[in-house]
Amino acid sequence: MFGYYLLLALHSFRRSPGLTALMVIIMGVGVAASMTTYAVFRAVSGNPLPDKSAQLFVPQIDNRGPQNGSTRNNLPDALTYTDAMALMQAHVATRQTAIYPIVGTVVPQDGSHRPFAANGYAAYADFFPMFETPFEYGSAWNDGDDQRHAGVIVISDQLNRALFGGANSVGRTLDVDGHDYRIVGVVDHWNPQPRFYDVNNGYSFGDAPDYYVPFTRAIDLQIGSNGNNNCAGSLKALSPGWNGWLQSECVWVSMWLELPNAAAALRYQQFLGGYAADQQRHGRFHWASNVRLFNLMDWLDHEGVAPPETTVSLLVAGGFLLVCLVNTVGLLLAKIMRRAGEIGVRRALGASRGEIYRQFVAEATVIGISGGLLGLLLTALGMRGTDLLFEPDIAKLAHLTVGLIGVTVSLAVVATVIAGLYPAWRAAHVQPSWQLKSQ
Amino acid sequence: MQIRPILSALWHHKAGTALIVLQIALTLAIVCNALFIIHQRVVRLSRPSGVDEANVLVIQNQWIGQQAPAQLQALMASDLQTLRRLPGVGDVYATNAYPLGNGGWSKGVRYTMDQKSATSPTGIYFADEHTLATLGLKLVAGRNFRADEIGDMGARDVLTPRTIIVTRALADKLFPGGNAVGQQICVGSAPPSIIIGVVERMQTWIGSFSEAWVERSTLVPFRLLASTTTYMVHVQPGAMASVVQAASQALIAANPQRVIGPKDVMTYGQIRTIAYRSDRGIAILMGVICAVLLATTAAGIVGLTSFWVSQRRKHIGVRRALGATKGDILSYFCTENLLISTGGVMLGAVLTVLLNVLLIDRFEMQRLSIAYLVVGVVAVVLLGQSAVFVPAWRASNVSPVEASRTV
């Protein structure tokens, strides 16, 4: 029977090609606009580490004071070197790492190409197991390397390809900024998006970092942060030089903790509050303890990682799809009511209301499928246009995946079927006798 | 024109009428807010930076390894000489950051060192006596730095300028009386500095962080001795292409122990494009959505009105036979559309304000000015009238004979 309805639907399209084409185009454009913006939105607001995100936490400590604008919702988004080192040494979490972004010049040993700039992170050994970093060769360095301030380095597969043609380079030496490091591991394709562990420095999206070195070593070599450095908490002038900076109230170190369950998170929260209260007792903070502990997803939300552009466009495109739907309901209604006579004849010849209803839902479905296919085509075009609309680092995250193709077509079909329900209901209630009389 | 018969006719098409009213309302709400967003973005991306953008080139330089401050000072001095010798180069200076760039230093400024919280944030730009000429900044009061005032500062040293030049925006914020030159202010935690000059305009870098104080900049008379330096180059008209080519080659030839990557030499045109990329993108997206939305709504009105016309051919024929002119029929459908549009824009005005409130609440957008609503209402009503015109014209051409045809 459904096949018969499809035939009727196709027949009806032939009779009013203009109106049908209009509906297909409107649905296609509406679906494409919302899917393109949804693809970008999903790429920037997804969970970068789904199986682990509930166990990863970021601590905040108020070292600035309420007179400099600190509130519960507005605490410094990084830590001072002093506080980060105190938390590292207390070792209250299962795993923990202080981390900051660095930039260095890599000097190729073979002399075949010029030195180039590379982006990296200074971190502790726990960084890798905490964030489930996969390794192509070798492994992370260990706690002993952290304590020895060892000159070891983990590099990305990209850097490994550029320097060693992708061969196993573990054990070889790499010159960064004139310092030799021993390569202990090569990371295998790892670039979670957003780059959750460094969203407070504005590096939320982009290419994978090139290398990682022990935090303790980076401090020894006086490698400054390539991220934000906020000294709003300093009431008095800094002492000059590197050590003055380390001892200052400037915040620039990020801290990540792994806490296995809610009880552990609660314990850490108490420890953190106690630590800040201690600082107050020792005269460093002149205000009551003000600390906060975020889990990963709450942290991304708090830092506003998804650019407002992507959310606003999703909202507007959604509104646009709604208008397309309202429009399609109107056009379907017009189309169906124009055929009231035909419906009357079918009813008089014995078709039940249910059958008429199904016939017109089938017709809406066909329009939905056609609109979906057109929408898919336009979405594919829209994906190419995303880099005109969004930052290139964000635009390239949006891909036309199998899942997205499925969602696009289903969205069009479901939306059009919903749009077709009311007109079909009206069609089913056409009075056969009245229609026949008026012919 | 009789409104009553139109209203009673519309009552027979409740569903169709309600759909068009809803569609007009949603269209108005989206178009008004989208136009407002476009306007805000266009205002943002077309504001002047204060820099003579057509003739300025930016070069990022990174030294390899760690040098002592004295070495860095010599290297920087020699680089400035190398660049000055290039044909087509007007003037050059070295700095930490530049207007429309993607980051920089900022400090709070206070009147006295005892003052607890800062009066305003300010962007900090390292400068020398060549800065005003290189960027083309206009001095509106006071004087430029003198060569003997320019000091050297290590990357981790404390910034303690004795003299500073500020932008008019900062001067007006601090000294609304307009007598900023000669006054003292404290930059960050430094002891007081004397304002020796005021420049008309110099924007800070780009980002939501500095949006609230976008033109409050301070020039400090230091060369920043850090491993990463930005050279600003004023190029003579017409020489941009050749200087872009020659600059990094000349610098690398003078000393190869450095990195100047492919993205490290940029004209101000490129910097502006990158800085306002997402603003331009949003404006384009909103523009496209507005256009398609208006076209969709027009198509919907044409479709439904055509249907009504075809359904009412008999009635139209009867009215024509009873003496109604073509103009009467035409104005009947136009008035009908005007009534529907009026309902649509009334509902739409409410939706517009609600959507704006949502955007203000969630995305810190500004309050929509009433002018947008007025323009939107006029545009939507005109759109409805022009969309209805073709089916109404066809209706007016229904011949009175139609009245007798099917009865």
XYZ file of C-alpha atoms in Angstrom, chain B:
407
model
C -12.277 49.394 1.844
C -14.398 47.068 3.911
C -12.343 45.331 6.576
C -15.192 43.224 7.968
C -15.696 40.939 4.922
C -11.923 40.417 4.715
C -11.779 39.422 8.355
C -14.668 37.008 7.946
C -13.004 35.511 4.844
C -9.769 35.090 6.797
C -11.715 33.378 9.569
C -12.543 30.663 7.021
C -8.807 30.142 6.488
C -7.821 30.093 10.147
C -4.959 27.650 9.691
C -3.422 29.331 6.658
C -3.777 32.787 8.194
C -2.246 31.684 11.478
C 0.691 30.116 9.616
C 1.456 33.296 7.694
C 1.100 35.413 10.848
C 3.505 33.075 12.669
C 5.941 33.068 9.791
C 5.967 36.857 9.513
C 6.437 37.130 13.277
C 9.385 34.695 13.340
C 10.932 36.335 10.273
C 10.699 39.766 11.882
C 12.240 38.526 15.146
C 15.170 36.831 13.420
C 15.797 39.541 10.810
C 15.745 42.395 13.368
C 18.193 40.669 15.689
C 20.375 39.499 12.803
C 20.540 43.019 11.343
C 21.468 44.328 14.766
C 24.259 41.747 15.093
C 25.491 42.635 11.588
C 25.521 46.340 12.449
C 27.480 45.757 15.666
C 30.052 43.589 13.885
C 30.460 46.012 11.001
C 30.976 48.900 13.446
C 33.616 46.822 15.242
C 35.533 45.724 12.178
C 35.543 49.122 10.520
C 36.819 51.179 13.449
C 40.206 52.771 12.807
C 43.245 51.386 14.651
C 45.160 54.677 14.544
C 47.897 53.000 12.469
C 48.696 54.037 8.876
C 47.696 50.509 7.921
C 48.330 50.733 4.188
C 52.045 51.330 4.723
C 53.022 49.323 7.780
C 54.601 45.877 7.848
C 54.993 43.657 10.928
C 57.890 41.207 11.344
C 58.118 38.730 14.229
C 61.606 37.629 15.132
C 62.654 34.888 17.523
C 66.283 34.440 18.541
C 67.600 30.912 18.982
C 68.827 30.076 22.468
C 69.074 32.444 25.405
C 71.128 35.593 25.122
C 72.287 37.976 27.798
C 70.523 41.364 27.791
C 73.607 43.118 26.418
C 73.741 40.678 23.482
C 70.019 41.128 22.777
C 70.460 44.883 22.801
C 73.258 44.701 20.210
C 71.311 42.230 18.048
C 68.219 44.448 18.089
C 70.185 47.580 17.246
C 71.842 45.828 14.313
C 68.484 44.491 13.048
C 66.983 47.971 13.122
C 69.950 49.190 11.049
C 69.564 46.308 8.574
C 65.893 47.127 8.068
C 66.523 50.886 7.741
C 69.018 50.246 4.944
C 66.447 48.364 2.834
C 65.216 50.361 -0.169
C 61.615 51.464 0.326
C 61.750 51.450 4.115
C 60.768 54.714 5.809
C 61.110 54.132 9.514
C 61.439 51.201 11.916
C 61.145 50.400 15.622
C 61.010 47.305 17.833
C 58.168 46.480 20.199
C 56.356 43.784 22.167
C 52.927 44.082 20.543
C 50.871 46.108 18.059
C 47.281 47.288 17.538
C 44.936 44.520 16.252
C 47.500 41.903 17.271
C 46.421 38.805 19.173
C 47.978 39.591 22.538
C 50.069 41.978 24.566
C 50.772 43.497 27.944
C 48.259 45.345 30.037
C 48.531 47.182 33.352
C 46.156 48.999 35.630
C 46.763 52.760 35.922
C 46.273 54.645 39.196
C 46.634 58.285 40.188
C 48.790 57.501 43.208
C 50.678 54.463 44.461
C 48.410 54.290 47.539
C 45.249 53.956 45.491
C 43.867 50.452 46.096
C 42.194 49.578 42.804
C 43.124 50.744 39.313
C 41.248 53.596 37.582
C 41.522 51.952 34.174
C 43.384 49.137 32.458
C 45.728 50.158 29.654
C 47.535 48.343 26.859
C 51.327 48.698 27.141
C 53.363 49.255 23.974
C 57.145 49.454 24.016
C 58.202 52.409 21.902
C 61.032 54.747 20.980
C 61.401 58.098 19.222
C 60.599 56.431 15.849
C 57.269 54.923 16.900
C 54.969 57.811 16.007
C 56.523 58.199 12.550
C 56.554 54.454 11.850
C 52.913 53.849 12.735
C 51.705 57.236 11.541
C 50.221 58.103 14.952
C 49.020 61.697 15.292
C 50.327 63.651 18.271
C 47.514 65.919 19.499
C 49.239 67.362 22.581
C 52.686 67.468 24.152
C 55.765 65.987 22.467
C 57.348 62.788 21.158
C 59.980 60.777 23.071
C 63.561 61.977 22.695
C 66.315 59.498 21.774
C 67.995 59.984 25.173
C 64.818 58.942 27.009
C 64.762 55.428 25.533
C 65.962 52.779 27.998
C 66.476 49.015 27.852
C 64.370 46.589 29.847
C 64.824 42.844 30.472
C 61.850 40.532 29.948
C 61.434 39.892 33.699
C 62.311 43.393 34.883
C 59.779 45.695 36.444
C 58.331 48.337 34.168
C 59.125 51.757 35.670
C 58.813 54.403 32.942
C 59.653 57.998 33.851
C 57.870 59.451 30.828
C 54.943 58.048 28.880
C 52.738 58.912 25.922
C 49.060 57.989 26.196
C 46.141 57.862 23.776
C 43.411 60.474 23.895
C 40.952 57.808 25.078
C 43.101 57.095 28.151
C 43.857 60.794 28.743
C 40.126 61.605 28.643
C 39.363 58.776 31.045
C 42.013 59.902 33.548
C 41.850 63.695 33.085
C 38.446 64.649 31.680
C 39.493 68.324 31.859
C 41.804 67.760 28.884
C 45.041 68.794 30.630
C 46.728 65.367 30.653
C 50.173 66.538 29.486
C 52.430 67.133 32.472
C 50.282 65.051 34.840
C 51.587 62.033 36.714
C 50.048 58.559 36.816
C 51.219 55.184 38.119
C 51.444 52.391 35.546
C 51.030 49.005 37.237
C 53.044 48.970 40.448
C 55.590 51.536 39.211
C 56.232 54.933 40.809
C 54.567 57.887 39.039
C 55.333 58.577 35.340
C 54.850 61.926 33.625
C 52.571 62.097 30.583
C 54.620 63.985 27.955
C 52.337 63.509 24.953
C 48.887 62.436 23.804
C 48.259 60.634 20.507
C 44.903 60.795 18.807
C 44.268 57.072 18.606
C 46.046 53.725 19.019
C 43.926 50.644 19.468
C 44.864 47.761 21.752
C 45.019 44.155 20.602
C 41.975 42.079 19.717
C 39.965 39.995 22.129
C 36.952 40.145 24.385
C 39.358 40.848 27.262
C 40.333 44.316 26.002
C 37.037 45.210 24.297
C 35.899 47.533 27.110
C 39.056 49.707 26.968
C 39.945 49.244 23.323
C 41.631 52.606 22.697
C 43.298 53.123 26.075
C 46.941 52.527 25.227
C 50.217 53.688 26.767
C 53.575 54.013 25.020
C 56.581 53.366 27.267
C 60.100 54.499 26.241
C 61.917 51.155 26.410
C 63.374 48.505 24.164
C 62.167 45.162 25.500
C 65.103 42.739 25.511
C 63.351 39.390 25.097
C 63.994 36.442 22.812
C 60.890 37.335 20.800
C 60.667 40.807 19.235
C 58.322 42.456 16.786
C 59.760 44.896 14.244
C 57.330 47.478 12.907
C 58.322 48.836 9.498
C 56.913 51.904 7.731
C 57.130 51.284 3.987
C 57.122 53.999 1.337
C 54.057 53.949 -0.938
C 54.335 51.292 -3.644
C 57.275 49.464 -2.064
C 55.292 47.020 0.108
C 55.718 43.942 -2.108
C 59.494 44.373 -2.487
C 60.026 45.082 1.224
C 57.962 41.998 2.204
C 60.286 39.960 -0.043
C 63.545 41.523 1.074
C 63.031 42.044 4.811
C 63.264 38.513 6.191
C 66.016 37.583 3.706
C 68.083 40.592 4.796
C 67.575 39.785 8.493
C 68.498 36.113 8.064
C 71.516 37.041 5.946
C 72.677 39.428 8.686
C 72.349 36.756 11.383
C 70.986 33.252 10.729
C 70.591 32.357 14.430
C 66.937 33.263 14.376
C 63.483 32.053 13.328
C 61.249 34.102 11.038
C 58.573 31.661 9.921
C 56.327 32.046 6.881
C 53.550 33.569 9.008
C 55.888 35.977 10.787
C 55.945 38.672 8.082
C 52.546 40.288 7.657
C 51.139 43.447 6.164
C 48.582 45.330 8.203
C 45.939 44.306 5.698
C 46.541 40.662 6.655
C 46.577 41.520 10.351
C 43.235 43.300 10.053
C 41.714 40.381 8.131
C 42.808 37.904 10.801
C 41.795 40.184 13.660
C 38.233 40.603 12.458
C 37.773 37.246 10.766
C 35.018 35.964 13.014
C 33.243 39.351 13.059
C 33.163 39.382 9.270
C 32.107 35.721 9.209
C 29.178 36.288 11.540
C 28.090 39.361 9.582
C 28.133 37.370 6.315
C 26.303 34.417 7.862
C 23.617 36.649 9.351
C 23.268 38.508 6.037
C 22.814 35.271 4.075
C 20.295 33.949 6.597
C 18.340 37.238 6.459
C 18.197 37.192 2.668
C 17.152 33.531 2.453
C 14.645 33.993 5.253
C 12.984 36.963 3.539
C 12.910 35.039 0.250
C 11.367 32.027 2.017
C 8.691 34.135 3.646
C 7.898 35.876 0.350
C 7.636 32.477 -1.388
C 5.302 31.264 1.353
C 3.037 34.310 0.969
C 2.968 33.916 -2.826
C 2.147 30.193 -2.461
C -0.683 30.576 0.019
C -2.225 33.660 -1.630
C -2.174 31.915 -5.010
C -4.029 29.039 -3.407
C -6.621 31.381 -1.922
C -7.053 33.104 -5.266
C -7.569 29.809 -7.092
C -10.020 28.697 -4.445
C -11.988 31.934 -4.703
C -12.092 32.399 -8.471
C -15.858 31.919 -8.377
C -16.389 34.522 -5.658
C -14.136 36.947 -7.466
C -16.111 36.384 -10.662
C -19.353 37.078 -8.819
C -17.976 40.280 -7.319
C -16.690 41.387 -10.734
C -20.105 40.601 -12.262
C -21.734 42.669 -9.520
C -19.617 45.657 -10.551
C -16.348 45.421 -8.604
C -13.454 46.937 -10.599
C -10.091 45.279 -11.132
C -8.672 47.787 -8.657
C -11.211 46.688 -6.044
C -10.084 43.054 -6.345
C -6.412 44.059 -6.276
C -6.855 46.206 -3.206
C -8.933 43.471 -1.562
C -5.985 41.044 -1.582
C -3.448 43.750 -0.692
C -5.576 44.837 2.274
C -6.006 41.233 3.315
C -2.219 40.824 3.286
C -1.796 44.096 5.173
C -4.126 42.827 7.906
C -2.223 39.541 8.164
C 1.106 41.416 8.163
C -0.129 43.713 10.912
C -0.971 40.702 13.057
C 2.410 39.193 12.158
C 4.484 42.260 13.025
C 2.622 42.764 16.305
C 3.401 39.219 17.410
C 6.835 39.612 15.804
C 7.667 42.728 17.829
C 7.108 40.741 21.011
C 9.240 37.829 19.722
C 11.985 40.274 18.630
C 12.264 41.710 22.118
C 12.169 38.229 23.699
C 14.943 36.971 21.397
C 16.980 40.097 22.118
C 16.552 39.559 25.868
C 17.750 35.963 25.428
C 20.796 37.131 23.450
C 21.599 39.846 26.023
C 21.286 37.312 28.819
C 23.283 34.491 27.254
C 25.784 36.307 25.020
C 26.227 39.741 26.593
C 24.777 41.397 23.521
C 23.516 44.982 23.671
C 19.905 46.088 23.808
C 18.327 46.274 20.377
C 17.601 49.845 19.357
C 13.961 50.543 18.441
C 15.073 51.761 14.999
C 15.823 48.150 14.013
C 12.299 47.110 14.899
C 10.844 49.998 12.861
C 13.039 49.210 9.844
C 12.236 45.495 10.208
C 8.483 46.130 10.392
C 8.562 48.366 7.309
C 10.690 45.834 5.415
C 8.443 42.882 6.288
C 5.231 44.768 5.407
C 6.701 45.918 2.076
C 7.878 42.358 1.414
C 4.357 41.057 2.076
C 2.804 43.666 -0.228
C 5.184 42.904 -3.059
C 4.780 39.136 -2.568
C 1.008 39.394 -2.695
C 1.016 41.596 -5.762
C 1.400 38.880 -8.441
C -1.381 36.574 -7.170
C -3.575 39.633 -6.508
C -2.945 40.873 -10.047
C -3.949 37.469 -11.372
C -7.095 37.577 -9.225
C -8.020 41.001 -10.599
C -7.823 39.540 -14.091
C -10.463 36.911 -13.336
C -13.240 37.638 -15.754
C -16.839 38.158 -14.552
C -17.779 35.188 -16.803
C -16.092 32.961 -14.210
C -19.110 33.569 -11.981
C -21.370 31.545 -14.268
C -18.820 28.902 -15.291
C -19.068 26.229 -12.606
C -22.344 26.960 -10.896
